Every structure is written in C-alpha cells, then in structure tokens.
PDB file of C-alpha atoms in Angstrom:
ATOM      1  CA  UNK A  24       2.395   9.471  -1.928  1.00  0.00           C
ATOM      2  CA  UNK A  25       3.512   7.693  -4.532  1.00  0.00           C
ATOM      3  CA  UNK A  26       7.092   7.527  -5.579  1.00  0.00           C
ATOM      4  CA  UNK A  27       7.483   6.138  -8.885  1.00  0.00           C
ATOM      5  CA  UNK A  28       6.727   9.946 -10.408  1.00  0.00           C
ATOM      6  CA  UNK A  29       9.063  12.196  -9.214  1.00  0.00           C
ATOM      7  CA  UNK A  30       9.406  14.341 -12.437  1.00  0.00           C
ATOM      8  CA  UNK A  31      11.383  16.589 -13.378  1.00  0.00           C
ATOM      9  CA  UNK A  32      10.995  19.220 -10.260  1.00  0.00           C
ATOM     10  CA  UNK A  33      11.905  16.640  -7.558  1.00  0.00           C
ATOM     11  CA  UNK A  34      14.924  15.273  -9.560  1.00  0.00           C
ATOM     12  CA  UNK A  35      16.547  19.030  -9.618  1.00  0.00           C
ATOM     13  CA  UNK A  36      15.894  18.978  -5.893  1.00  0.00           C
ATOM     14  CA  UNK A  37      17.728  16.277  -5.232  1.00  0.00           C
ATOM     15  CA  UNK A  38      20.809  17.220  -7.237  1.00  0.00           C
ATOM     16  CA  UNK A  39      20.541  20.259  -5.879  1.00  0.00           C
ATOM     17  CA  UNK A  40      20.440  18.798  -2.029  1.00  0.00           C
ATOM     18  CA  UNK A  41      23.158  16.262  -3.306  1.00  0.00           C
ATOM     19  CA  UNK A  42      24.909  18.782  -4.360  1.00  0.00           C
ATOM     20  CA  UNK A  43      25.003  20.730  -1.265  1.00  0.00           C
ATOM     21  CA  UNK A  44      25.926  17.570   0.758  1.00  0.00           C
ATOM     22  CA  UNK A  45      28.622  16.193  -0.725  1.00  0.00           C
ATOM     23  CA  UNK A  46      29.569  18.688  -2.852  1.00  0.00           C
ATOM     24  CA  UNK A  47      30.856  19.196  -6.895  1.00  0.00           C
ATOM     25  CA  UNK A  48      34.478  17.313  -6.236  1.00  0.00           C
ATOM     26  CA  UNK A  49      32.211  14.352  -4.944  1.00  0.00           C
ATOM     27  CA  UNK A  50      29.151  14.510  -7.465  1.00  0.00           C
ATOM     28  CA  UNK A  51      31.028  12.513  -9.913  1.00  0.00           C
ATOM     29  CA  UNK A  52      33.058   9.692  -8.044  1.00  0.00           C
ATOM     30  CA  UNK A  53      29.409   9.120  -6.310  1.00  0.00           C
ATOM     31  CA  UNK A  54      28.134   9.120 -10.028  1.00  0.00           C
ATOM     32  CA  UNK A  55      30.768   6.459 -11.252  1.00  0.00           C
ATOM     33  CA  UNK A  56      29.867   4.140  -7.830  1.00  0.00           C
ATOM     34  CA  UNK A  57      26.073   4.174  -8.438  1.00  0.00           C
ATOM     35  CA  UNK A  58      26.529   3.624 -12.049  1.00  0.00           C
ATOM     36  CA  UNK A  59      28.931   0.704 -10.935  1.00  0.00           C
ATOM     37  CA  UNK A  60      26.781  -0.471  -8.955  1.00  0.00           C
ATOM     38  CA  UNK A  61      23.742  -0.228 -11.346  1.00  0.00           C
ATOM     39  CA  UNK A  62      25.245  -2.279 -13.652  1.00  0.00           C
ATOM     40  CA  UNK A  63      26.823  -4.991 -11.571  1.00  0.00           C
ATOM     41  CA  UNK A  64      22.775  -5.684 -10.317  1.00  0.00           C
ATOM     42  CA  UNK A  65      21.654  -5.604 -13.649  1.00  0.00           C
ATOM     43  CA  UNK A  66      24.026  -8.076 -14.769  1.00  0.00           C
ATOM     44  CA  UNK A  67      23.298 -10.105 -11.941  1.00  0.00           C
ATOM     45  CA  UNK A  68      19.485  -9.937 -12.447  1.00  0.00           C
ATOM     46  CA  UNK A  69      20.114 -11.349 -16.156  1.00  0.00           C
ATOM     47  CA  UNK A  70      21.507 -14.192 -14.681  1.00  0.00           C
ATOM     48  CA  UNK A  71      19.383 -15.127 -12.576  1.00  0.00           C
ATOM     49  CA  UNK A  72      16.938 -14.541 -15.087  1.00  0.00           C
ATOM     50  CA  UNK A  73      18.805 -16.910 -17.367  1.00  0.00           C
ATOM     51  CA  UNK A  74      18.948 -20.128 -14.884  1.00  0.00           C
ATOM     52  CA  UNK A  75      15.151 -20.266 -14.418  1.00  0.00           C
ATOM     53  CA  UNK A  76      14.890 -20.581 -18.367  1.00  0.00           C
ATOM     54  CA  UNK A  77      17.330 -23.199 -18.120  1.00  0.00           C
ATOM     55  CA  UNK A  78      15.524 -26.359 -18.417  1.00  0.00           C
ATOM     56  CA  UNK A  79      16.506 -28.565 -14.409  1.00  0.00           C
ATOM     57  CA  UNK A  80      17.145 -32.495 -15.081  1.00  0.00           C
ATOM     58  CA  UNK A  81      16.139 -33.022 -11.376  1.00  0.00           C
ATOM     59  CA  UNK A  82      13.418 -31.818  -9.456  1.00  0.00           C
ATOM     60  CA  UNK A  83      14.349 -29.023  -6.592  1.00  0.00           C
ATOM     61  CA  UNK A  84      14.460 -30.749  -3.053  1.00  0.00           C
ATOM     62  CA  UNK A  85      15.397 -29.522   0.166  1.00  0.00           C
ATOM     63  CA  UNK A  86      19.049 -29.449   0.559  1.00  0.00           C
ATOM     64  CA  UNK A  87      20.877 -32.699   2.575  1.00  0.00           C
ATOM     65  CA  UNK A  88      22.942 -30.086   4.856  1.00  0.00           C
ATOM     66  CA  UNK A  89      19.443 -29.981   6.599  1.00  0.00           C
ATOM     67  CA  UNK A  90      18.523 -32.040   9.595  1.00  0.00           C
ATOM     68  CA  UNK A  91      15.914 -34.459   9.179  1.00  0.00           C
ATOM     69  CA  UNK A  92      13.017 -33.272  11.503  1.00  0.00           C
ATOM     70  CA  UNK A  93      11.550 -36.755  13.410  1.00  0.00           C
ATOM     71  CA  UNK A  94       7.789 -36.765  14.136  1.00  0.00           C
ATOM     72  CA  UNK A  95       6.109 -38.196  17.004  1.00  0.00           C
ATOM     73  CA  UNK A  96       2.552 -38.982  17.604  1.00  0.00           C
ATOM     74  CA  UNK A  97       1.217 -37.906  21.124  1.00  0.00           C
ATOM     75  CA  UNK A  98       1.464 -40.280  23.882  1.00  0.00           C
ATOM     76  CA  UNK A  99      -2.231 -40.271  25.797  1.00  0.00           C
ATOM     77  CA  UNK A 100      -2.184 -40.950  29.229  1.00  0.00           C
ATOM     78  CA  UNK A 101      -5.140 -43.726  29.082  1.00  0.00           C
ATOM     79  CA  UNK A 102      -1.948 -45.785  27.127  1.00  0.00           C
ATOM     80  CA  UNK A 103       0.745 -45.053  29.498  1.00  0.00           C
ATOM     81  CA  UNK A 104      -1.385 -46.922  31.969  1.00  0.00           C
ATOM     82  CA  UNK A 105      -1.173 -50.258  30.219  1.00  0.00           C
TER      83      UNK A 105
END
C-alpha cells in the first residue's frame, strides 16, 4: 500500500483522530511545532544543497582523527621454519 496518495479522505481521518487525541487546545501549538520544524529541515536541506555546488579546492580524504589501519601479509609456516 502505497503511501504517497492519501487524498483527501485519509487526511480528514487523521485530523479527525488527531483531533480526538490531543484535542482542539493542542491542534494548534502541535501545528506551530511541525511547521517549525518543517521549515528548520528545509532550510537545512538548502544548505546542504548549496555546499555540494560549491566548487572543493582539495580533494575529500579520510579524516586524520582516524587511525591508520597497518597491514600484514600472512606468515606461512614452511617460513617460520627457516
């Protein structure tokens, strides 16, 4: 079941249920919040949108805080005779 169409019916249902829940004192300090919040992510999205058009003078590397990882080639025991 999809849920990108939820027309017109299911909205009403969920105000209604919302409603209900928390209700009509609540409805619109929980509508100011989500809108709040709504905006806030948008404006964040934008600017993350806006550094990757940004043009980088260096290439992206893995960050220094990271250990160095050492690698080791297997030791066979025909060698460990010598």
């Amino acid at each position: 079941m999809p849920f990108g169409n939820i027309g017109i019916p299911g909205l009403i249902l969920i105000l209604i249920i919302a409603l209900i829940i928390f209700g009509p004192s609540k409805l619109p300090e929980l509508g100011r919040a989500f809108g709040r919040t709504l905006s806030e992510f948008k404006s964040a999205t934008r600017g993350i949108m806006s550094d990757d058009d940004k043009p980088q003078d260096k290439p992206a590397s893995v960050s220094s805080a990271a250990p160095a990882v050492e690698v080791q080639q297997p030791v066979l025991a025909a060698e460990n005779k010598k």
